[in-house]
Tab-separated table of C-alpha atoms in Angstrom:
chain	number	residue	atom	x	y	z
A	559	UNK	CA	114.850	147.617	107.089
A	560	UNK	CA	117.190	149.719	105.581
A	561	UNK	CA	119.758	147.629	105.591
A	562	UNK	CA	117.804	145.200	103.878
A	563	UNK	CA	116.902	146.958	101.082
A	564	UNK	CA	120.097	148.063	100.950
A	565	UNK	CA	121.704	144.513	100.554
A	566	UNK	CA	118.963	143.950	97.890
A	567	UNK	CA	119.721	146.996	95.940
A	568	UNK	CA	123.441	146.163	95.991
A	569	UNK	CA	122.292	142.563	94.545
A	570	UNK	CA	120.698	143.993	91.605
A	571	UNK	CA	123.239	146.444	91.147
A	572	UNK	CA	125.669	143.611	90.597
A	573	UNK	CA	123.201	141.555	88.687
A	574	UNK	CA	122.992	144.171	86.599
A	575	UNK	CA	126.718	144.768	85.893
A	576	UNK	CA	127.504	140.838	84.728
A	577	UNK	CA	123.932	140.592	82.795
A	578	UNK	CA	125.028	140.561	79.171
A	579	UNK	CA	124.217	143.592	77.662
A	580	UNK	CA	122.099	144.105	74.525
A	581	UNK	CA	123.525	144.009	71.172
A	582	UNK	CA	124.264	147.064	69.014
A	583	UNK	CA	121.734	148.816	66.075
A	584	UNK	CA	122.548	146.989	63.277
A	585	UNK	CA	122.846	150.029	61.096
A	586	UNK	CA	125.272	151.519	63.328
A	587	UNK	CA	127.641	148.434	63.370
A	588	UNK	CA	126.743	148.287	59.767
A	589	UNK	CA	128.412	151.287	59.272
A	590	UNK	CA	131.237	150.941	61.531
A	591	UNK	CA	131.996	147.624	59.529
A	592	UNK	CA	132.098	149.448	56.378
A	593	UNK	CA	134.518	152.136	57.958
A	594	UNK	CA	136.655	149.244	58.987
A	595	UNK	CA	136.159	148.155	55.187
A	596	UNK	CA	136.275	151.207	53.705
A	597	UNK	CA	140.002	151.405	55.605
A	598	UNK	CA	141.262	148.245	54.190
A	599	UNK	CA	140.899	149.322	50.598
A	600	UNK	CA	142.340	152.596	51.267
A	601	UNK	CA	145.470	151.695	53.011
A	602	UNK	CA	145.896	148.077	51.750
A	603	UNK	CA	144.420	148.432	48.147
A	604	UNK	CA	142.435	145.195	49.498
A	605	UNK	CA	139.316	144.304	51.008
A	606	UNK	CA	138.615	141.423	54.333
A	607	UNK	CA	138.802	137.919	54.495
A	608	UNK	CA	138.466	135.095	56.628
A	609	UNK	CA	138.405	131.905	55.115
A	610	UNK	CA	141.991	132.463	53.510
A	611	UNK	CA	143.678	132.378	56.845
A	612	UNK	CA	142.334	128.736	57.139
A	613	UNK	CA	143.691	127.595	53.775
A	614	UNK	CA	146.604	128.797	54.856
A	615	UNK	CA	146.352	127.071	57.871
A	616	UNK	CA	145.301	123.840	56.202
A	617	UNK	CA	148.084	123.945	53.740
A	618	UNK	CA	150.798	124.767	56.749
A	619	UNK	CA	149.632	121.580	58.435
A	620	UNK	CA	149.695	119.654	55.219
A	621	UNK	CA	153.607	120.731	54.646
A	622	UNK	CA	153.903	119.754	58.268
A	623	UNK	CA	152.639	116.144	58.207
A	624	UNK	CA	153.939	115.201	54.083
A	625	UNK	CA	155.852	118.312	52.858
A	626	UNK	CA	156.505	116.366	49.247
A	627	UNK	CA	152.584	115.848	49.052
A	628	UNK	CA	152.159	118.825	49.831
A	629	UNK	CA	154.470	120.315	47.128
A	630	UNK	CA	152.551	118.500	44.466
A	631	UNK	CA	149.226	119.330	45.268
A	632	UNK	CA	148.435	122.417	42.980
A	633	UNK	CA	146.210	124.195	45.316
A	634	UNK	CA	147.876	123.921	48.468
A	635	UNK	CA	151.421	124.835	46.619
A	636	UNK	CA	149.535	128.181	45.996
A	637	UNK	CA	149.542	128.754	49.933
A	638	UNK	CA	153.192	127.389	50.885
A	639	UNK	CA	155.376	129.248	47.822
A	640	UNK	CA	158.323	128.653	47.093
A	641	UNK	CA	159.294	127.676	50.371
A	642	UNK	CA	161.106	130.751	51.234
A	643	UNK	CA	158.549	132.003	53.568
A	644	UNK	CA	156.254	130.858	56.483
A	645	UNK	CA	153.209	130.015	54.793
A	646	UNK	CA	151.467	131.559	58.103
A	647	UNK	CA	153.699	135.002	57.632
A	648	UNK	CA	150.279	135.776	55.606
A	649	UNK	CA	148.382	138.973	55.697
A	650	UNK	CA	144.956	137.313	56.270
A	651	UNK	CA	146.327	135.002	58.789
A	652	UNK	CA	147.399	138.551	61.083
A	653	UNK	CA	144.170	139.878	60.368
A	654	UNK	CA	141.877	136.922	61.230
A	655	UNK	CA	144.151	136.855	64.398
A	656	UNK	CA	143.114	140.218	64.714
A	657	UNK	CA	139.172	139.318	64.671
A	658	UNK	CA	139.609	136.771	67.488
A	659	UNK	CA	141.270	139.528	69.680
A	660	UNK	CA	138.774	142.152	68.484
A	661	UNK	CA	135.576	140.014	69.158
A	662	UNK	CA	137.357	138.784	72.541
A	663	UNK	CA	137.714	142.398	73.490
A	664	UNK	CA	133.902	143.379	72.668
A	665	UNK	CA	132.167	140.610	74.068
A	666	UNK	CA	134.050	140.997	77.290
A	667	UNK	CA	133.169	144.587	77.392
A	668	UNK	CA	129.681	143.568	77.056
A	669	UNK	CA	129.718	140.287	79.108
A	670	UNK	CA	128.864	138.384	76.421
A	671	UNK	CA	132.029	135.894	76.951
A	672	UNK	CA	130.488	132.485	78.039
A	673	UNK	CA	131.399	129.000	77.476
A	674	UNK	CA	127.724	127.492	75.837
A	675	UNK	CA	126.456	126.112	72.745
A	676	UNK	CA	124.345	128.283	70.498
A	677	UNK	CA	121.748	126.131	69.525
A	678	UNK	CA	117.462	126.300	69.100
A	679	UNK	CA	115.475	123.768	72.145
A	680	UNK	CA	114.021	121.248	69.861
A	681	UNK	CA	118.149	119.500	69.162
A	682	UNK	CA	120.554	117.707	71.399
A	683	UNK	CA	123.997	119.804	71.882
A	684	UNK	CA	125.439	116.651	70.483
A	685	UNK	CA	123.514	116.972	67.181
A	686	UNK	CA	124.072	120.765	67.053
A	687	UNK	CA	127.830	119.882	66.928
A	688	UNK	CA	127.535	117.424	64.110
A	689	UNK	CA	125.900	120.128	62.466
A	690	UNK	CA	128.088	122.801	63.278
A	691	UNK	CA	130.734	120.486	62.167
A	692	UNK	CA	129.090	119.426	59.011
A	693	UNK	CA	128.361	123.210	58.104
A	694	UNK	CA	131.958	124.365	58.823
A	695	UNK	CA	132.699	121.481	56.473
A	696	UNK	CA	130.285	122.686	53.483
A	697	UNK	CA	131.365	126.064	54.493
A	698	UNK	CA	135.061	125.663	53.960
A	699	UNK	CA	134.804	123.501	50.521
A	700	UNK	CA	132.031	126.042	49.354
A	701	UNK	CA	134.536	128.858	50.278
A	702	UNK	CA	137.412	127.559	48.017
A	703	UNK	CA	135.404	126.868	45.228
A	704	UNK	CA	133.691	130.633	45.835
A	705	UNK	CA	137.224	131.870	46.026
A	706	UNK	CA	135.742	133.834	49.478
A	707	UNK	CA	133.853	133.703	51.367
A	708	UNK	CA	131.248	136.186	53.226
A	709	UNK	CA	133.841	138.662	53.795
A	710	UNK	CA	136.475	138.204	51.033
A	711	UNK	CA	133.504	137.797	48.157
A	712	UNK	CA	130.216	139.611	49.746
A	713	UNK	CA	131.445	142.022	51.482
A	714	UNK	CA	134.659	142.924	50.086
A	715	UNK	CA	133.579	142.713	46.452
A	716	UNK	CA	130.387	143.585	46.811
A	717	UNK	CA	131.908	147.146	48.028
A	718	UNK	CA	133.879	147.099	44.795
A	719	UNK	CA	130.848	146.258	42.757
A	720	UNK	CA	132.363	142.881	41.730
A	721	UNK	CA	130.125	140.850	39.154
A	722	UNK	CA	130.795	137.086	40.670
A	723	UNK	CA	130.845	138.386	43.967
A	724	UNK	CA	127.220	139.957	43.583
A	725	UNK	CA	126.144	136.912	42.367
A	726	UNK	CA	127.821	134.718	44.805
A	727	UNK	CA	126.141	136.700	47.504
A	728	UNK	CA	122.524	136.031	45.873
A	729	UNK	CA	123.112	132.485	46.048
A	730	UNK	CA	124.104	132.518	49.439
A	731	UNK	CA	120.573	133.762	50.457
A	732	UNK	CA	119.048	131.434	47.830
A	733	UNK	CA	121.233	128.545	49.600
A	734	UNK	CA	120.449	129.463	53.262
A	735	UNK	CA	116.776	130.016	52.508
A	736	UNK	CA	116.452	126.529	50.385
A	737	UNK	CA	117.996	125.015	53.495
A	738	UNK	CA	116.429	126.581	56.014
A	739	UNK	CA	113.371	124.631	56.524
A	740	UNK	CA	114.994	121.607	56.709
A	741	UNK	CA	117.165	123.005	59.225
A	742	UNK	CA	114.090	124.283	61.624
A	743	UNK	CA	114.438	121.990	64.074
A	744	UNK	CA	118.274	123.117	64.988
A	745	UNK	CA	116.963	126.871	65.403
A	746	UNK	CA	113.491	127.340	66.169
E	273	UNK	CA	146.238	162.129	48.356
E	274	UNK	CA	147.526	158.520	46.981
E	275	UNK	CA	145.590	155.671	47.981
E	276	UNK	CA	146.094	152.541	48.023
E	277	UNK	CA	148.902	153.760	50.647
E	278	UNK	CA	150.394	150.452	50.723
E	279	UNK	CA	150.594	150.031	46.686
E	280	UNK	CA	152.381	153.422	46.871
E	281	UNK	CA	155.753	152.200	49.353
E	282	UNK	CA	154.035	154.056	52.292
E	283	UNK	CA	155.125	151.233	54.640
E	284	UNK	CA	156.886	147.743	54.086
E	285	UNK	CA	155.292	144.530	53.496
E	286	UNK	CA	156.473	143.389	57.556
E	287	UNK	CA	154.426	146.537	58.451
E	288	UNK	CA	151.685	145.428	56.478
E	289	UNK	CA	150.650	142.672	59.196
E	290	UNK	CA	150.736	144.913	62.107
E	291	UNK	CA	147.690	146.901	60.090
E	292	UNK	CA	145.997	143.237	58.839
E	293	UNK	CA	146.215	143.163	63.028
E	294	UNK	CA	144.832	146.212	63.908
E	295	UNK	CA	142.155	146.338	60.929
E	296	UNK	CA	141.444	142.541	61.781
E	297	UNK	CA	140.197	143.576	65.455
E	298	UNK	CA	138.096	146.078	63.770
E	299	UNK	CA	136.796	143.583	61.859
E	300	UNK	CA	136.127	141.306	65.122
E	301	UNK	CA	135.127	144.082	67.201
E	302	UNK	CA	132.074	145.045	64.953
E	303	UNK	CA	131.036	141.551	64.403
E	304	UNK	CA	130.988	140.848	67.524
E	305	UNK	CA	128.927	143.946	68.406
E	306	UNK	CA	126.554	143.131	65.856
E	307	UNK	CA	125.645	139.820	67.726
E	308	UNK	CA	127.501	137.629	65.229
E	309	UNK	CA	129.410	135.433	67.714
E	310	UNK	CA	125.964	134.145	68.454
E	311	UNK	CA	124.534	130.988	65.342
E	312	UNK	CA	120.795	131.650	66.961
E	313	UNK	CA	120.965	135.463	65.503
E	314	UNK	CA	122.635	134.260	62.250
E	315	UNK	CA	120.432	131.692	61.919
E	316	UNK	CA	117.044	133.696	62.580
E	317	UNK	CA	117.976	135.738	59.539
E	318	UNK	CA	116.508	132.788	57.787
E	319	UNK	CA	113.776	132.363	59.719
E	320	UNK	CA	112.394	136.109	59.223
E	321	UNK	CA	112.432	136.919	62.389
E	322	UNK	CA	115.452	138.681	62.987
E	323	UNK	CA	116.966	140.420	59.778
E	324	UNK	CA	120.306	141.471	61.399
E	325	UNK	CA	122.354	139.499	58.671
E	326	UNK	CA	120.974	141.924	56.139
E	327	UNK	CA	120.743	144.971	57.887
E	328	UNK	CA	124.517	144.865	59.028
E	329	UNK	CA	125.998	143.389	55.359
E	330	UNK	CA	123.819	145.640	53.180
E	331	UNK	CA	124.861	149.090	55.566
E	332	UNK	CA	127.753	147.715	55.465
E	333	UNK	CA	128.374	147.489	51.596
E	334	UNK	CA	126.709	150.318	51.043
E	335	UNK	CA	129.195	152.480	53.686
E	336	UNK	CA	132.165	151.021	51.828
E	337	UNK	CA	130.932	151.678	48.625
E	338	UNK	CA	130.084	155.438	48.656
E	339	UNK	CA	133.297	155.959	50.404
E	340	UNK	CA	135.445	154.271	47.875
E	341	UNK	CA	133.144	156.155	45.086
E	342	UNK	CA	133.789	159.786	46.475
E	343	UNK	CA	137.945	158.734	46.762
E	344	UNK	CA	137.549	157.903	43.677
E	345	UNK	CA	135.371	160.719	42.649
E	346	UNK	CA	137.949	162.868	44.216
E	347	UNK	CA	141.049	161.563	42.558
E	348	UNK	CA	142.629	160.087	45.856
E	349	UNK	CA	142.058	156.213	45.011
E	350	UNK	CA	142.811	154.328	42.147
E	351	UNK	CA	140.145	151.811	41.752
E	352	UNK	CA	142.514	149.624	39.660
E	353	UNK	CA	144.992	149.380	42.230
E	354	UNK	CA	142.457	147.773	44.539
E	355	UNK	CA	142.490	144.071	44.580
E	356	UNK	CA	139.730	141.646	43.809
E	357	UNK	CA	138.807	138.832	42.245
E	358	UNK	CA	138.437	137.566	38.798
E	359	UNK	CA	134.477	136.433	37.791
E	360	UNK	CA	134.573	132.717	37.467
E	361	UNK	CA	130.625	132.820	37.246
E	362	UNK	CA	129.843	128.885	37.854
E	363	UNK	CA	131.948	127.530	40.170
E	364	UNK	CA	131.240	131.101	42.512
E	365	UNK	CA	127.449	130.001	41.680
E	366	UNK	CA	127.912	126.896	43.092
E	367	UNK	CA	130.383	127.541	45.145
E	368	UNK	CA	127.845	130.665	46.538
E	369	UNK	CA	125.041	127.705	46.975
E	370	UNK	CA	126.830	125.247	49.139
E	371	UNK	CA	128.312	128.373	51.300
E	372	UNK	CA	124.618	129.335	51.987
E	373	UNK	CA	123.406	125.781	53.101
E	374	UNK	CA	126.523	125.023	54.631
E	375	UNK	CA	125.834	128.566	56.882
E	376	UNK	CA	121.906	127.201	57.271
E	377	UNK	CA	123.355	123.985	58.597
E	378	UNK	CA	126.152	125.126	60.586
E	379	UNK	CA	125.269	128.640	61.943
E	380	UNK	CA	128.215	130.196	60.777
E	381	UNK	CA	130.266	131.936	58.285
E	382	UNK	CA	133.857	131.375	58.674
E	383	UNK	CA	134.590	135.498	59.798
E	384	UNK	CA	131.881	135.234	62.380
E	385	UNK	CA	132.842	131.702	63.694
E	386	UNK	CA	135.920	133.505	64.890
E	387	UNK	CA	134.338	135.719	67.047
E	388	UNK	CA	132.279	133.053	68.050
E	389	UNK	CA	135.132	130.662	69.627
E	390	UNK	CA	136.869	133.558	70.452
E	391	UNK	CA	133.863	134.319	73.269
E	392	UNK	CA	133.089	130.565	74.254
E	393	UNK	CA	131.219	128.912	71.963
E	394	UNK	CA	131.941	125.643	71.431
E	395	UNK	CA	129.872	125.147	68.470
E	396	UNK	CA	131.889	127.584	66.696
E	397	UNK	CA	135.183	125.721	67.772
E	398	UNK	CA	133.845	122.954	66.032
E	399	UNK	CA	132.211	125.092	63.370
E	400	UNK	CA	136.004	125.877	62.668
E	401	UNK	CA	137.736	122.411	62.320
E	402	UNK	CA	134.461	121.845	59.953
E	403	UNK	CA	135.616	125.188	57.940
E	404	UNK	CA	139.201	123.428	58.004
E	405	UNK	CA	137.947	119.626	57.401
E	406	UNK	CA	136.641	121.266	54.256
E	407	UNK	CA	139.400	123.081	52.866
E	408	UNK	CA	141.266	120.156	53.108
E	409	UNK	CA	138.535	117.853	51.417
E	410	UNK	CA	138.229	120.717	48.711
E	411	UNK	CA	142.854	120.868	48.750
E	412	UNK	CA	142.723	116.952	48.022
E	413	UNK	CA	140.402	116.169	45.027
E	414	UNK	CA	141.215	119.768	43.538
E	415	UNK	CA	143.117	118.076	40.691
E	416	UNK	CA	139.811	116.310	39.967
E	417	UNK	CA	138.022	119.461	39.820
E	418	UNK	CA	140.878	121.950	38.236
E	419	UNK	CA	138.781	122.068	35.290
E	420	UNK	CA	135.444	123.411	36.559
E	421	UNK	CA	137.383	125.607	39.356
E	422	UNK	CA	138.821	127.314	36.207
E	423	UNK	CA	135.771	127.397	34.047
E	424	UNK	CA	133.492	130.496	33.250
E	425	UNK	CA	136.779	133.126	33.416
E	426	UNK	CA	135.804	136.803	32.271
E	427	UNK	CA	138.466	138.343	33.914
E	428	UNK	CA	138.284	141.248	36.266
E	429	UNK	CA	134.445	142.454	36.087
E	430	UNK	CA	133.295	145.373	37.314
E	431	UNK	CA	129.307	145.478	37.586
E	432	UNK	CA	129.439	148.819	35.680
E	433	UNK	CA	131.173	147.683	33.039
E	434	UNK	CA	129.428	144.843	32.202
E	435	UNK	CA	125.480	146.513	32.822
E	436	UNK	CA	127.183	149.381	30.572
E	437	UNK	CA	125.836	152.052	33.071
E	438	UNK	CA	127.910	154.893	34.599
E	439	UNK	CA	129.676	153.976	38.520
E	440	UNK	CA	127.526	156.337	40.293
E	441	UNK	CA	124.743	154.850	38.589
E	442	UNK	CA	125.255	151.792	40.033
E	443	UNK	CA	126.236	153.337	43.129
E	444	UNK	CA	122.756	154.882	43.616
E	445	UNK	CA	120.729	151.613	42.447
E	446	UNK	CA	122.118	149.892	45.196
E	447	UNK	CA	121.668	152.097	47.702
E	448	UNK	CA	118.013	152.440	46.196
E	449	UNK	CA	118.518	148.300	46.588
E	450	UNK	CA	119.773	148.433	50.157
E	451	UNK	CA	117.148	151.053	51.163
E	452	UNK	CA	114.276	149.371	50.016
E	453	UNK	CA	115.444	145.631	51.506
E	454	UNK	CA	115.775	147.846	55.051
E	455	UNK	CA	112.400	148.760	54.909
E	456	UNK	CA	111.411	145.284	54.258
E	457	UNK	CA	113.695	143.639	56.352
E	458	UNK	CA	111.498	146.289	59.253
E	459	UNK	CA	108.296	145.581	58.004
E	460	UNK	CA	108.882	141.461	58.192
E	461	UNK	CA	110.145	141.444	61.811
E	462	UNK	CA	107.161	143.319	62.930
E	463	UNK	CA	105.060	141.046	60.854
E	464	UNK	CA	107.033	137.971	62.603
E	465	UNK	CA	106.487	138.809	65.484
E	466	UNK	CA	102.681	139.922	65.916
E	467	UNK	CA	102.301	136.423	64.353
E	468	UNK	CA	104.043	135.039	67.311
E	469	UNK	CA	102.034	137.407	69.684
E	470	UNK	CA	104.557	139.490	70.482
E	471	UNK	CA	107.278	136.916	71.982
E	472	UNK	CA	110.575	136.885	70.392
């Protein structure tokens, strides 16, 4: 009997240990965000970003594939220089590399690393992708024109009490709320 | 103290990317911890029944913005050597409008997609080429749209300034802000979720 019991117990210890744990208060990673904020303007004289490093990217690839195109294409010319240095040698581009590492490291701590799609019962995994793909789209295009995006414009200037970004942020709620029950079917 | 370090020669520029590193895993780290590798919790922020989004951005702001007040309060920041953006009102309107459906529609932002591929999710892999697809789109017809991505200028606009009230002022009306959307962002969720007997 023991022994029994004992196997069991040793089964839900081990359950236990790969179950994914719980997410964090909000407030507290709220505040350990801002820290991590807070840090950036104080050593940097700058805020976070994330949808920078991908224009970066972008424009990278576009030098890649038709450098003199890319040359005469005002907005991507902004990204590549003068030519003299990597257009990836890029301050956002180390610290976005930095947020795949960091989130890597937390979710495996937690044993939250799995390969899955995110998505709500009532939608195909093949629709969710269109959509995800579709949104990443709208995302990027809404970014540029934003000039930042959640974290370079909401977060960043809304720390530094920035008018457009306070009003970009509104209209990111007003946008995601306008949208969202048209979107139900992908969530809930 | 001198702050900005970095505007003041306290490292080079090389040295510069081994902190956008280290700050950028930070950055990841918290994310991450606040469930943000995961669209269903995004999304649910705009479903009311789980206000994460807010709670995390708004303590968020709010912890960056009393700490950069009381540097500056205490003469170890200069504000003006802190970078941000110029106020291009319309196009960050729009621009603010089609970020929030394209987050609705997508699940993602582009900061939290990262963490999102970066722990499995193939829907934020794909969010990503999206984020890139668009940037690209945008890169291509921005001749055609120079104008209006220009339009609207005022310059460098801080929300003191322009509401012509004092920085702490402003500091303390949106913490007031931030306090008062916590308390409803608590209240809502419980409301939520009585109405859906208790299952979440």
């Amino acid at each position: 009997m023991s022994s029994i019991t004992g196997i069991f117990s040793k089964e839900a210890v081990q359950e236990k240990i790969h179950e994914p744990k719980p997410y964090s208060n909000p407030y507290l990673v709220g505040i350990g965000l801002g820290l991590v904020l807070l840090a950036a303007f104080i050593i940097m004289g700058r805020g976070l970003g994330a949808s920078g490093a991908f224009s970066s990217l972008v424009a990278a690839g576009v030098q890649q594939v038709a450098p003199d195109h890319a040359a005469n294409n005002p907005y991507f010319k902004e990204y590549i220089g003068d030519g003299s240095t990597n257009p990836l040698k890029d301050w956002l581009v180390f610290e976005v590399l930095g947020v795949f590492v960091g989130g890597l490291i937390s979710g495996l701590l937690a044993h939250r690393v799995k390969k899955t799609v995110e998505k709500g019962d009532r939608i195909s995994v093949r629709n969710r992708l269109i959509f995800a793909f579709i949104g990443g789209g709208l995302m990027g295009f809404g970014a540029k024109l934003a000039r930042g995006c959640t974290s370079g414009q909401a977060l960043t200037g809304g720390a530094l009490l920035n008018l457009g970004s306070w009003a970009f942020m509104m209209m990111v709620f007003a946008g995601a709320y306008g949208m969202a029950y048209f979107m139900r079917r992908q969530w809930t | 103290m001198n702050a900005p370090f970095f505007k003041f020669d306290f490292f080079s520029a090389d040295f510069s990317l081994v902190i956008a590193f280290a700050i950028g895993i930070g950055f990841g780290f918290a994310l991450e911890r606040g469930g943000f590798g995961n669209a269903r919790i995004l999304a649910s922020q705009f479903y009311f029944t789980d206000m994460r989004v807010l709670k995390v951005m708004f303590s968020a702001i709010v912890t960056a913005m009393l700490g950069v007040f009381f540097f500056v309060a205490f003469g170890w920041l200069d504000l003006s050597l802190v970078y941000y953006t110029d106020t291009n009102l319309i196009p960050q309107v729009v621009g603010g409008l089609i970020l929030g459906v394209g987050f609705v529609v997508g699940g993602y932002c582009p900061g939290t997609s990262c963490v999102s591929a970066a722990t499995g999710r193939i829907d934020g892999v794909i969010y990503l080429l999206g984020v890139m697809a668009g940037i690209f789109v945008f890169g291509e017809i921005f001749p055609l749209i120079e104008g209006f991505y220009y339009s609207s200028n005022m310059g460098r606009v801080f929300l003191p300034d322009y509401l012509g009230l004092s920085y702490g002022m402003i500091v303390f009306l949106v913490v007031l802000m931030a306090v008062g959307a916590f308390a409803a962002a608590e209240w809502g969720e419980k409301k939520m979720a009585a109405k859906s007997g208790g299952v979440k």
